[in-house]
PDB file of C-alpha atoms and ligand atoms in Angstrom:
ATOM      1  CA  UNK A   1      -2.093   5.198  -5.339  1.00 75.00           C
ATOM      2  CA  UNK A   2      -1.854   7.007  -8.457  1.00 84.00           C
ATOM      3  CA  UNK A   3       1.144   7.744 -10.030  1.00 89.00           C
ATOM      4  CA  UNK A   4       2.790   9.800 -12.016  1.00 94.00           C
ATOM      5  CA  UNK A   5       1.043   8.731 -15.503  1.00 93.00           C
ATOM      6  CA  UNK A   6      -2.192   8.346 -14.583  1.00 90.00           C
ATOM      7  CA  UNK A   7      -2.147  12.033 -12.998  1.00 92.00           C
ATOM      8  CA  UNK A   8      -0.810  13.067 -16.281  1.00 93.00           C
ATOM      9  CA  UNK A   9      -3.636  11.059 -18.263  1.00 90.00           C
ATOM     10  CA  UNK A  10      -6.000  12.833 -15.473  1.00 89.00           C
ATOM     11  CA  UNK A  11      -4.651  16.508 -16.151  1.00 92.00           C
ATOM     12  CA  UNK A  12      -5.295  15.734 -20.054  1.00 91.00           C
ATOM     13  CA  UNK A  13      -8.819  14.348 -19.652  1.00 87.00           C
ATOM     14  CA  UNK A  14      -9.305  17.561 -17.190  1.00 91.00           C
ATOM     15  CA  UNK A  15      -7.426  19.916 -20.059  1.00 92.00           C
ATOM     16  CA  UNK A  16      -9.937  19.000 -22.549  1.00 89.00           C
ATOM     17  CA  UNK A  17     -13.210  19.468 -20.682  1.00 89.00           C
ATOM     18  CA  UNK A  18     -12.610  22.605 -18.253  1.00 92.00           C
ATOM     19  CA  UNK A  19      -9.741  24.251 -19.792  1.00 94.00           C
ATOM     20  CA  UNK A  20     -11.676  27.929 -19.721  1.00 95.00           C
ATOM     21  CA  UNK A  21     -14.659  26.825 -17.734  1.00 95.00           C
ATOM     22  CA  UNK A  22     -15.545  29.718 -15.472  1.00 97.00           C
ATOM     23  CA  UNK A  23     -15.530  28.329 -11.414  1.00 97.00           C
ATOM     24  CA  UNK A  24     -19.505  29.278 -10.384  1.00 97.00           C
ATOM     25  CA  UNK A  25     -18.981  28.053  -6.742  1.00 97.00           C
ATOM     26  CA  UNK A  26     -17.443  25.790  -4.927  1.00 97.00           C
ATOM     27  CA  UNK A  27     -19.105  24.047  -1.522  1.00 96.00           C
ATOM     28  CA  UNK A  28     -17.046  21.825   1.016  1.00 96.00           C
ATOM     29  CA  UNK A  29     -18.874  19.410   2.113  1.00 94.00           C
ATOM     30  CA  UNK A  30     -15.874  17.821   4.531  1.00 94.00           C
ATOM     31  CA  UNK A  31     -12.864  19.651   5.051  1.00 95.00           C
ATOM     32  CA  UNK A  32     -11.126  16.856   6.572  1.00 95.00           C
ATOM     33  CA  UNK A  33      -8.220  15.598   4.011  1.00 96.00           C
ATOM     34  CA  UNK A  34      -4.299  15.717   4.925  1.00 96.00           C
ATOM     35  CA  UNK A  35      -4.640  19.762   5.399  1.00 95.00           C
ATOM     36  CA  UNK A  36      -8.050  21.161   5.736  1.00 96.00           C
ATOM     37  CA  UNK A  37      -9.479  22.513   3.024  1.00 95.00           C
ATOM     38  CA  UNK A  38      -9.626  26.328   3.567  1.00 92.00           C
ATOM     39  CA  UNK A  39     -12.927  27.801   4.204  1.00 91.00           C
ATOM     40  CA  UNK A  40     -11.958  30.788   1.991  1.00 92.00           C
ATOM     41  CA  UNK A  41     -11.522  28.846  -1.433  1.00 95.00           C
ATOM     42  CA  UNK A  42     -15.086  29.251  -2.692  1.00 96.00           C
ATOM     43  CA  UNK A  43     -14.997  33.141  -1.911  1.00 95.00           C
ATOM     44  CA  UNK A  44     -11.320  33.122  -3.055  1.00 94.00           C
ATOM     45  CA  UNK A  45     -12.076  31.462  -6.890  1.00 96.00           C
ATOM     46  CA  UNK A  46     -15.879  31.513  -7.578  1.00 95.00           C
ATOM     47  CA  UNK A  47     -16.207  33.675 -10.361  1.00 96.00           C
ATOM     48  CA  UNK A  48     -12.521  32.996 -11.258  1.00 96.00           C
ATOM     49  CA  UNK A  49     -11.432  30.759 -14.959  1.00 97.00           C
ATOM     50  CA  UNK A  50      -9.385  27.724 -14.898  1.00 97.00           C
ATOM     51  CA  UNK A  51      -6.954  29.229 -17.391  1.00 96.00           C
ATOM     52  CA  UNK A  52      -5.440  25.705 -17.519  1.00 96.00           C
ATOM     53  CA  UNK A  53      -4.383  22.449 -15.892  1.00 96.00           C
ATOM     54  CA  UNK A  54      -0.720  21.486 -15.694  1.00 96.00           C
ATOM     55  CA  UNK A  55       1.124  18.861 -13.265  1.00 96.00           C
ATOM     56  CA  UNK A  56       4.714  18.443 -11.325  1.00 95.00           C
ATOM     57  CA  UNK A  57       4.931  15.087 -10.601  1.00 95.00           C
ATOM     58  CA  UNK A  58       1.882  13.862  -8.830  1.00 94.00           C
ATOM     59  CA  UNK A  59       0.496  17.194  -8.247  1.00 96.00           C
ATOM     60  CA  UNK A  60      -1.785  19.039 -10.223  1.00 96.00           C
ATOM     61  CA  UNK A  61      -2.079  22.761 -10.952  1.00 96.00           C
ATOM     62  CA  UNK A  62      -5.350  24.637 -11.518  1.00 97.00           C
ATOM     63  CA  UNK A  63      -3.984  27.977 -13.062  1.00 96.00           C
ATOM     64  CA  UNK A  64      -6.890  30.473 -12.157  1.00 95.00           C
ATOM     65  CA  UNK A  65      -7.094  33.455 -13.732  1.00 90.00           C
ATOM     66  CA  UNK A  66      -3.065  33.955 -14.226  1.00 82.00           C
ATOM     67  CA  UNK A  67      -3.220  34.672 -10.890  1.00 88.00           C
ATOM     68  CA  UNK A  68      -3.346  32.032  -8.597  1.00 94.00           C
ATOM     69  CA  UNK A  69      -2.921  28.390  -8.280  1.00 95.00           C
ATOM     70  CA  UNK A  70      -4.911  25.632  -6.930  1.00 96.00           C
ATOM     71  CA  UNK A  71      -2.196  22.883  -6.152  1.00 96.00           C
ATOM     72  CA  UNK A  72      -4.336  19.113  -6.186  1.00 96.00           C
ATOM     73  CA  UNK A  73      -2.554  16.197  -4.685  1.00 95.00           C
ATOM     74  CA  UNK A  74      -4.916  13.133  -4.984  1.00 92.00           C
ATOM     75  CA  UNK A  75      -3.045  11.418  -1.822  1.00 91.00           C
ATOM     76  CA  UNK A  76      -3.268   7.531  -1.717  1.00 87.00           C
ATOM     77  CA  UNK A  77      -7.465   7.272  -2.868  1.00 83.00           C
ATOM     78  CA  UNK A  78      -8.365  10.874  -4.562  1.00 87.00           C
ATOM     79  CA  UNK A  79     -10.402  10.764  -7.165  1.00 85.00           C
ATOM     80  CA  UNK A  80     -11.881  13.275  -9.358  1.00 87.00           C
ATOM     81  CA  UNK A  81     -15.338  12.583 -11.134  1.00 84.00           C
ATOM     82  CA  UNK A  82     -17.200  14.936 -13.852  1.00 83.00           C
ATOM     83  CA  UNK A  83     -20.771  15.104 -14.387  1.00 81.00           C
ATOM     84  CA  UNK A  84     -21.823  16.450 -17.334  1.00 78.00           C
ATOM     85  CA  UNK A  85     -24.731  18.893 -16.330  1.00 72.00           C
ATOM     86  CA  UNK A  86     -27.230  18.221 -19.780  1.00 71.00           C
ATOM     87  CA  UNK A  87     -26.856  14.717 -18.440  1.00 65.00           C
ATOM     88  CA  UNK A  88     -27.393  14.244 -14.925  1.00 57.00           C
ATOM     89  CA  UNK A  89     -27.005  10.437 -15.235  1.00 50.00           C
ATOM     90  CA  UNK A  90     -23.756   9.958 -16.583  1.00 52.00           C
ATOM     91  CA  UNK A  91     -21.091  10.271 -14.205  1.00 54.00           C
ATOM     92  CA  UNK A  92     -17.594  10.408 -15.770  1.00 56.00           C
ATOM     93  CA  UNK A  93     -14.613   9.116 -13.812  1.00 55.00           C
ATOM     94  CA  UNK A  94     -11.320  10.486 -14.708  1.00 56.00           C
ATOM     95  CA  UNK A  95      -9.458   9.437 -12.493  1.00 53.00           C
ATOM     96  CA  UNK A  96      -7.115   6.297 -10.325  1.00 48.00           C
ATOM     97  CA  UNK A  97      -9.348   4.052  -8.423  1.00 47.00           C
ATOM     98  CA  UNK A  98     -12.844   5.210  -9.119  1.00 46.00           C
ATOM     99  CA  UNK A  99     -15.914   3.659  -8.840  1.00 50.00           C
ATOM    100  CA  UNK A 100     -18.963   4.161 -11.296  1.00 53.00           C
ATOM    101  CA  UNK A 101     -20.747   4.658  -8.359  1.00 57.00           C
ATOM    102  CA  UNK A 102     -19.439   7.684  -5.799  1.00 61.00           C
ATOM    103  CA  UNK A 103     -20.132   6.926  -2.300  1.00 62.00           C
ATOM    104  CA  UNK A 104     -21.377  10.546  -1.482  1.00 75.00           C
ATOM    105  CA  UNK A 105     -19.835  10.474   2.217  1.00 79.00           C
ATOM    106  CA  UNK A 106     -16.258  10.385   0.843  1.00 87.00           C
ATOM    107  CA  UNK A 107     -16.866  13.460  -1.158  1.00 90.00           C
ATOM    108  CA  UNK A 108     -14.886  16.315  -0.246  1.00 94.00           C
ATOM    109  CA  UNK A 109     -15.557  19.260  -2.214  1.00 95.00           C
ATOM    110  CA  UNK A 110     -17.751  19.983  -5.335  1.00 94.00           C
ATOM    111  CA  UNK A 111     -16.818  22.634  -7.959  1.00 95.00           C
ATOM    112  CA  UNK A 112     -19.823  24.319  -9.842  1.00 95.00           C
ATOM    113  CA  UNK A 113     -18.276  24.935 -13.393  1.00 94.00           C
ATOM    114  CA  UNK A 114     -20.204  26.093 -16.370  1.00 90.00           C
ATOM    115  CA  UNK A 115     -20.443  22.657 -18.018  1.00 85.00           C
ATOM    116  CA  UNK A 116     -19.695  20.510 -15.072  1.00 88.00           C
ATOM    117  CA  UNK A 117     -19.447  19.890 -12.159  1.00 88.00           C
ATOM    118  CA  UNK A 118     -16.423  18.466 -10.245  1.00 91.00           C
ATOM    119  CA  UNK A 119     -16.398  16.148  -7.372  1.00 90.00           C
ATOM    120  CA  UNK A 120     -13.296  15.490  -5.575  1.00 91.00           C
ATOM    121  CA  UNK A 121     -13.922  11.879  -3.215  1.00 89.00           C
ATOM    122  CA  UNK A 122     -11.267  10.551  -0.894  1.00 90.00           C
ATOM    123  CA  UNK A 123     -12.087   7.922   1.331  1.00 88.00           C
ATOM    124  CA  UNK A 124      -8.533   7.756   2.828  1.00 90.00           C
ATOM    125  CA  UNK A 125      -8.455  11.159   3.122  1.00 93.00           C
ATOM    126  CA  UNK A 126      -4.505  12.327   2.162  1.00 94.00           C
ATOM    127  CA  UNK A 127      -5.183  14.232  -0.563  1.00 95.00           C
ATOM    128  CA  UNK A 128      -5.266  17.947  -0.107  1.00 96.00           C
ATOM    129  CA  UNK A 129      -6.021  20.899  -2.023  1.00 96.00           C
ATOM    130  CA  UNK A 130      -4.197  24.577  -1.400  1.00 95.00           C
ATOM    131  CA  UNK A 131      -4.116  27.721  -3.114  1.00 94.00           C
ATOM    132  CA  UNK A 132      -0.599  29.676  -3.751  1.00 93.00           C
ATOM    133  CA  UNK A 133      -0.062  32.737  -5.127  1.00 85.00           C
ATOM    134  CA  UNK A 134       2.494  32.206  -7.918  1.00 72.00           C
ATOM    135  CA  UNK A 135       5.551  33.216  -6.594  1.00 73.00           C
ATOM    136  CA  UNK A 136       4.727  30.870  -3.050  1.00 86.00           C
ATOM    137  CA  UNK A 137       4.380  27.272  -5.354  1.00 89.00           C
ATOM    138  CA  UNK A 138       7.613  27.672  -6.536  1.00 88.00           C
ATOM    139  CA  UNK A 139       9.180  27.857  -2.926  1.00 89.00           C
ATOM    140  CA  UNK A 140       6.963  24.697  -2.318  1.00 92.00           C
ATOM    141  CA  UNK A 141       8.406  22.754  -5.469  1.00 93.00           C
ATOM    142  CA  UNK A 142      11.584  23.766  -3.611  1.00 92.00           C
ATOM    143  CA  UNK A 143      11.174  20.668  -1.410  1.00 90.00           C
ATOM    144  CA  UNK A 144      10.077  18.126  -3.885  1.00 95.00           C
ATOM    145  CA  UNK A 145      12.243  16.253  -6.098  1.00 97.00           C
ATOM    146  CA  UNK A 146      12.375  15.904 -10.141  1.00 97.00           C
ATOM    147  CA  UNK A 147      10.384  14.551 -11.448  1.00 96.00           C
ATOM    148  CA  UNK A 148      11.933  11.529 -14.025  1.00 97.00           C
ATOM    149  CA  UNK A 149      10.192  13.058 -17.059  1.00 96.00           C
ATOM    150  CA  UNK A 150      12.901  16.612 -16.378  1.00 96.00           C
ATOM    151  CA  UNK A 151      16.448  16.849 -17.115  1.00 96.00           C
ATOM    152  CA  UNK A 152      17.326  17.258 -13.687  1.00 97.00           C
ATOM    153  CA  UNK A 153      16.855  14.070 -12.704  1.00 98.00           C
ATOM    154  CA  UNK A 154      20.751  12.904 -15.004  1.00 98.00           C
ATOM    155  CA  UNK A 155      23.381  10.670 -14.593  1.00 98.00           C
ATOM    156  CA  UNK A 156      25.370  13.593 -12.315  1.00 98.00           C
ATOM    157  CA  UNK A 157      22.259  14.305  -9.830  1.00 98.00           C
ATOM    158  CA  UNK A 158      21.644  10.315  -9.403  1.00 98.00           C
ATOM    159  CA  UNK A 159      25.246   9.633  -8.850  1.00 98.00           C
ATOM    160  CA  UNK A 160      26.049  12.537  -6.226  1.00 98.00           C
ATOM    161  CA  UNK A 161      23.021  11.868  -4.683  1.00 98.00           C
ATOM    162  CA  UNK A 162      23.426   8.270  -4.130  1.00 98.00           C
ATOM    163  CA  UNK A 163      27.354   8.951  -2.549  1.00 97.00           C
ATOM    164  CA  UNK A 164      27.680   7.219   0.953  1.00 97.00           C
ATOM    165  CA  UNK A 165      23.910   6.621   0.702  1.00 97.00           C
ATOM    166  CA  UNK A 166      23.295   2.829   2.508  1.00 97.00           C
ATOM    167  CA  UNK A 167      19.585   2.982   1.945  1.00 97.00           C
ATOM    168  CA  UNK A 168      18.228   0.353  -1.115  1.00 98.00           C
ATOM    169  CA  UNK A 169      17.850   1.587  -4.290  1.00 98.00           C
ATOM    170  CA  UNK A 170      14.273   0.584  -4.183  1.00 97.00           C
ATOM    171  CA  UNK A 171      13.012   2.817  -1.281  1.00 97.00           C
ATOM    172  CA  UNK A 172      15.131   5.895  -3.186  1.00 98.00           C
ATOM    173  CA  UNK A 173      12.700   5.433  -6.060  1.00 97.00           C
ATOM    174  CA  UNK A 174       9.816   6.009  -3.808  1.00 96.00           C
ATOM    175  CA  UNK A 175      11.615   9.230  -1.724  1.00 96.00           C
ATOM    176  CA  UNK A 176       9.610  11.974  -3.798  1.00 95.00           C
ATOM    177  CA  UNK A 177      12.625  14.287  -2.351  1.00 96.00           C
ATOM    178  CA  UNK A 178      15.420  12.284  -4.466  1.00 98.00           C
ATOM    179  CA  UNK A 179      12.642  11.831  -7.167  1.00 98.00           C
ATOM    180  CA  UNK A 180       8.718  12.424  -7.733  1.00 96.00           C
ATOM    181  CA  UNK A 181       6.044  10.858  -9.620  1.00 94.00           C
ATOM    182  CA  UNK A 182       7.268   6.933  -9.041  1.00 95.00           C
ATOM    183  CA  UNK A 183       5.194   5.567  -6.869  1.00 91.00           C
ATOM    184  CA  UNK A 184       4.940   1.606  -5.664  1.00 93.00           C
ATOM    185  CA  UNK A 185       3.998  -0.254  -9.188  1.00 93.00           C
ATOM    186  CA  UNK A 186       6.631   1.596 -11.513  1.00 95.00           C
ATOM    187  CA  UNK A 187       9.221   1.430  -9.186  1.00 97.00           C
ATOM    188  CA  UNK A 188       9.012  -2.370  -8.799  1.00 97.00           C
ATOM    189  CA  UNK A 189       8.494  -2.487 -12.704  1.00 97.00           C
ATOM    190  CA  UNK A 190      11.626   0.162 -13.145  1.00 98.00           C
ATOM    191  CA  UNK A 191      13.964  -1.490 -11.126  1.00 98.00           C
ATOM    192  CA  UNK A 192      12.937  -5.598 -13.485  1.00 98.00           C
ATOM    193  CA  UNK A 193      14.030  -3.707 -16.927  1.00 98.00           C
ATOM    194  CA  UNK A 194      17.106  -2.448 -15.416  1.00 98.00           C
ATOM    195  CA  UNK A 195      18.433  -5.757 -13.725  1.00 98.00           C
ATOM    196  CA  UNK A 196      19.055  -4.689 -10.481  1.00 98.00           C
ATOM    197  CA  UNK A 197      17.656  -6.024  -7.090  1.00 98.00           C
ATOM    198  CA  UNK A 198      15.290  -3.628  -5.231  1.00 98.00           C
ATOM    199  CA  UNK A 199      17.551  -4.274  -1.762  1.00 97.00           C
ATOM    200  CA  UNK A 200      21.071  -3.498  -3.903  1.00 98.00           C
ATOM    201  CA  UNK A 201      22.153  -0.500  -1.466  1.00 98.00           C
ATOM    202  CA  UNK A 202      22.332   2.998  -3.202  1.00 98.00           C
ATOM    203  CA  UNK A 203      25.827   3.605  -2.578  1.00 98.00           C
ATOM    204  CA  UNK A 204      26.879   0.402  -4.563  1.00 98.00           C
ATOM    205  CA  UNK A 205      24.691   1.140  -7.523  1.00 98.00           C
ATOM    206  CA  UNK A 206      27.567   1.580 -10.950  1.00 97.00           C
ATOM    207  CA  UNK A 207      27.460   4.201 -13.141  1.00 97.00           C
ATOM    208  CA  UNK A 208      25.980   1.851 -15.800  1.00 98.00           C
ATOM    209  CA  UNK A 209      23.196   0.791 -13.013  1.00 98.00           C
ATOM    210  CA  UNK A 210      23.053   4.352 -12.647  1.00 98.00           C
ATOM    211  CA  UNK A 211      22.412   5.265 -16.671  1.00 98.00           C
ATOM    212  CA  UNK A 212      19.735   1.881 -16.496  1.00 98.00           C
ATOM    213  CA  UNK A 213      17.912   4.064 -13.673  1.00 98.00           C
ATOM    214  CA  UNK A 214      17.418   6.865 -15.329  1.00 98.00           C
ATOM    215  CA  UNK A 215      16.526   5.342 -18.680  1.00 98.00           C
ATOM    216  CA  UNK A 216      13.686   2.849 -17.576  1.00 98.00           C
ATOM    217  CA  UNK A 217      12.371   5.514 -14.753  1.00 98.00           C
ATOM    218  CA  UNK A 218      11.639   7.517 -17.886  1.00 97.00           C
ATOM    219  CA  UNK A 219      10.946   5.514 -20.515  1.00 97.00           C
ATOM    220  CA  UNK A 220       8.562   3.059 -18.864  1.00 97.00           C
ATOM    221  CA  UNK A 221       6.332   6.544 -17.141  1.00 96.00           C
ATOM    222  CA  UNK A 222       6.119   7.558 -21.035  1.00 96.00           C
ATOM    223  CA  UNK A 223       4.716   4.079 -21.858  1.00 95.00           C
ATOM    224  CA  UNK A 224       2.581   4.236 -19.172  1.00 94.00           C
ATOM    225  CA  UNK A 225       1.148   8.003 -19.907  1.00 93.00           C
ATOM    226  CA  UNK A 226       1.137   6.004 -24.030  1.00 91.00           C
ATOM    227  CA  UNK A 227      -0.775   3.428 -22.771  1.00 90.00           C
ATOM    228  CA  UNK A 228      -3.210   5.594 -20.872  1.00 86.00           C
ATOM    229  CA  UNK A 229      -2.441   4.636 -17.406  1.00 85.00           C
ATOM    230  CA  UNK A 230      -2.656   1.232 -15.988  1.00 81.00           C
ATOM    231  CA  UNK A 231      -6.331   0.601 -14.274  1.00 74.00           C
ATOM    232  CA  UNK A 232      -5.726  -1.368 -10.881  1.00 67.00           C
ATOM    233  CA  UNK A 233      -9.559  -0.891 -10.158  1.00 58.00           C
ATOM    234  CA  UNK A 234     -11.729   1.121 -12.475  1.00 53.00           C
ATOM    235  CA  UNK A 235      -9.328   3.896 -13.669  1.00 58.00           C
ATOM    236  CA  UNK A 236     -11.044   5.419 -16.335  1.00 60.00           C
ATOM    237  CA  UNK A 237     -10.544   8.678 -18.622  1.00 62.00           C
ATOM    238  CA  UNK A 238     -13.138  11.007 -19.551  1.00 54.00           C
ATOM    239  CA  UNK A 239     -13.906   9.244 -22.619  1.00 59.00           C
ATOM    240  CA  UNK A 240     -14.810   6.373 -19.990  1.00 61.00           C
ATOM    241  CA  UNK A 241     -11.655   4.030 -21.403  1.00 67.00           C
ATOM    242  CA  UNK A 242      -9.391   2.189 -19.059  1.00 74.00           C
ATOM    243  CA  UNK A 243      -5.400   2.536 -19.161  1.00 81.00           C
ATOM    244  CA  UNK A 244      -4.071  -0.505 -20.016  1.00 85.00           C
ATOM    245  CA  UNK A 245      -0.361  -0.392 -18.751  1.00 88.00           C
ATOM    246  CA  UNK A 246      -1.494  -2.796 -16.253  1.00 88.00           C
ATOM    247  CA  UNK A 247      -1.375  -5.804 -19.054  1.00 89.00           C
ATOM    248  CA  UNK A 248       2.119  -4.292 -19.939  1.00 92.00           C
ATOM    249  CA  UNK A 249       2.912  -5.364 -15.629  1.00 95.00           C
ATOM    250  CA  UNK A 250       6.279  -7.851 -15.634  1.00 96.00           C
ATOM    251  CA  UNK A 251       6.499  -7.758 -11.976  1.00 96.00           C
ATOM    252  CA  UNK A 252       3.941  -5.937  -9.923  1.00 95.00           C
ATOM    253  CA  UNK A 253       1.128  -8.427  -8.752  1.00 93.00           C
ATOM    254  CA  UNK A 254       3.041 -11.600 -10.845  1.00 96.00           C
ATOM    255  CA  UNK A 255       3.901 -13.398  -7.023  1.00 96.00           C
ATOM    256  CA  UNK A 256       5.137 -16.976  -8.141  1.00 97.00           C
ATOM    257  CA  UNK A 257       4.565 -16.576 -12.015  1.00 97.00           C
ATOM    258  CA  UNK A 258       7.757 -16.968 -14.244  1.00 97.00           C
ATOM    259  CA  UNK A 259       9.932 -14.186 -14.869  1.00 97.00           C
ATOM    260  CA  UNK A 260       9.438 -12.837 -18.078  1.00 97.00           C
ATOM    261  CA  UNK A 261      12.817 -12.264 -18.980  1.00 95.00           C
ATOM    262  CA  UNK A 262      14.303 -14.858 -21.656  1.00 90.00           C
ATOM    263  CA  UNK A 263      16.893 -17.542 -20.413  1.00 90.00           C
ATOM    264  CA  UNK A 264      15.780 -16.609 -16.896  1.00 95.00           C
ATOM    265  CA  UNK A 265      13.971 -19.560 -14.872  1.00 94.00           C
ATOM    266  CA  UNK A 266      13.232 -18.016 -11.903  1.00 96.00           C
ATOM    267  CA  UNK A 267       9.650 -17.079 -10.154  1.00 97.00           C
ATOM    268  CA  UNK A 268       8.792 -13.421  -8.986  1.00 98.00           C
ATOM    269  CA  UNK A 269       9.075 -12.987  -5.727  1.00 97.00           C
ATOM    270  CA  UNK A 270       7.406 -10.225  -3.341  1.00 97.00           C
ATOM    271  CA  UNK A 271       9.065  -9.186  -0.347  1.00 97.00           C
ATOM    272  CA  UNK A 272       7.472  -6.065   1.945  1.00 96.00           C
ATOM    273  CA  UNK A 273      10.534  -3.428   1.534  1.00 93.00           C
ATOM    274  CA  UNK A 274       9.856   0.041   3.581  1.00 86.00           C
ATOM    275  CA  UNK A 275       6.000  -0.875   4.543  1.00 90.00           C
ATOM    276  CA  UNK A 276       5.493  -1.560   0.361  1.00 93.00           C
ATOM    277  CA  UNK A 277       5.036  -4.621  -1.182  1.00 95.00           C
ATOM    278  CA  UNK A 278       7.545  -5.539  -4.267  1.00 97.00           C
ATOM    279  CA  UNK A 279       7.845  -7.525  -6.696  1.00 98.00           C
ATOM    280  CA  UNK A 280      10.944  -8.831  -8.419  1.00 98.00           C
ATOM    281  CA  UNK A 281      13.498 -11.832  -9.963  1.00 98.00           C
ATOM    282  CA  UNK A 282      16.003 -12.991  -7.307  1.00 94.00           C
ATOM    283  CA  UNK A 283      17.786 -14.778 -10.336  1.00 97.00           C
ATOM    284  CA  UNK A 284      18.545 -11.690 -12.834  1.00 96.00           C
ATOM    285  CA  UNK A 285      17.902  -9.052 -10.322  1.00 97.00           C
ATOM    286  CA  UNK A 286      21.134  -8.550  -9.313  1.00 94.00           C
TER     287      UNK A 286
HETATM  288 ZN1  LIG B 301      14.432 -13.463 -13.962  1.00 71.78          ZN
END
C-alpha cells in the first residue's frame, strides 16, 4: 500500500508534468472502486486546468481551476501511469506498485490532458476519486488525522490522545484518525528507531516514548520522501527511477535476520498485529 512518501514522491513527479495541463476529457471505463466514480466528472472538469497537485496525507488534491478539487486516494493497489502522447510506446509509471506493463482490465479511468494522458489502474479496487467544492474538503479533512509531517501531530496531542487508551501503540500508528500517512512498513520501521515494542499498550507509552514517536514518525517519512520512496515492486517516478528507502528497511521483511542495532543479539521477529504483519526486536524493543 502506498504510503505517505511515496504519494508525496507521486504528487511531485505529477507537479512537474501536468501542473497547467488543460483536462480534454476524461472516460470511465469501470466505475467500480471503493465509491463509484461519478458519471458527471468528465462533464464536470473537461475543459477545466489542473492548477496544481498538492497532498494531505495519503490523499491527493487535483486543484482545478481554483475552483474545485479532485480528492485521489490510491487505496491499497492504485496506481497512476503517464503516457507521453509524441511517444505512444513509453509508458511512464509514477507511482507504488506498478507494472511496466498495465493490465488494461484494472484500469479505471483515463484523463485526456494536453501532453498526456493519465491512467488510473486498481486491481483491488479501494481507491476512489471525488470532487469537492472547496469549502466541502475541508469538512472531510475534519475526520482524518495529522498527518506526522504537521505540527499538530506534538508531544500534547500524542499524550492526551493516548490517556486511558489500552490499544498497542502499533495499531495507533496505523489509525489514520489518531494519525495519517503511516501505513504498515513505516510504522514497523518507526516504532525499531524508537525502542519500543509494537504490543507496548498506548496508555503506558512515557513522555520520552512519547517525544521518540513523534521524532522517528517524522524524521524517517522525510528520509523516505529523500530517498524517493521505497520500491516494494516496481515503484517508479516519472523519470522511470526506483525509491530506494527499501535498502534503508531495519525491520520490515528482515524475519529471522539479526537486528541491526549494535550490542543487540537478537533476530527480528514478525508477529500478525491487527490483520498486519510486523516486524520487530523482542530484545531492545521494549
Ligand atoms: Zn535488537
Amino acid at each position: 500500500m502506498p504510503e505517505l512518501p511515496e504519494v508525496e514522491v507521486l504528487k511531485r513527479s505529477l507537479q512537474k508534468k501536468i501542473r497547467f495541463c488543460k483536462i480534454i476529457r476524461i472516460k470511465i471505463y469501470n466505475r467500480n472502486l471503493r465509491y463509484k466514480v461519478p458519471y458527471s466528472i468528465n462533464k464536470n472538469l473537461k475543459n477545466n486546468v489542473v492548477n496544481n497537485i498538492s497532498r494531505i496525507s495519503k490523499y491527493l488534491i487535483f486543484h482545478i481551476n481554483f475552483s474545485k478539487k479532485l480528492l485521489i486516494h490510491l487505496g491499497m493497489s492504485g496506481t497512476i501511469h503517464l503516457i507521453n502522447k509524441k511517444n505512444f510506446k513509453k509508458n511512464t509509471n509514477t507511482s507504488f506498485y506498478s507494472s511496466p506493463n498495465l493490465p488494461l482490465k484494472h484500469n479505471h479511468i483515463e484523463f485526456f490532458l494536453e501532453k498526456y494522458q493519465l491512467i488510473y489502474n486498481d486491481p483491488r479496487r479501494f481507491g476512489f476519486f471525488k470532487i469537492f467544492e472547496k469549502k466541502s474538503l475541508s469538512d472531510f479533512f475534519n475526520n482524518v488525522g495529522p498527518e506526522p509531517l504537521n505540527n499538530k501531530f506534538n508531544i500534547n496531542y500524542i499524550s492526551n490522545y493516548f490517556i486511558n487508551k489500552k490499544k498497542n501503540i502499533k495499531s495507533f500508528l496505523l489509525d489514520q484518525k489518531f494519525v495519517s500517512g503511516i501505513g504498515n512498513i513505516y510504522a514497523s520501521e518507526i516504532l525499531f528507531c524508537c525502542k519500543i515494542n509494537p504490543l507496548k499498550k498506548a496508555k503506558s507509552l512515557t513522555k520520552l516514548d512519547i517525544k521518540k514517536i513523534r521524532y522517528f514518525s517524522k524524521s524517517i517519512l522525510n528520509q523516505a520522501i529523500k530517498k524517493g520512496g521505497s520500491s516494494i515492486r516496481d515503484f517508479k517516478n516519472v523519470e522511470g527511477r526506483n525509491g530506494s528507502y527499501q535498502n534503508e528497511f531495519k525491520v520490515y521483511q528482515r524475519e529471522n535476520l539479526n537486528c541491526l542495532n549494535k550490542d543487540c543479539f537478537g533476530k527480528i521477529k514478525k508477529k500478525v498485529i491487527s490483520k498486519r504483519s510486523t516486524f520487530f526486536c523482542n530484545r531492545c524493543q521494549k
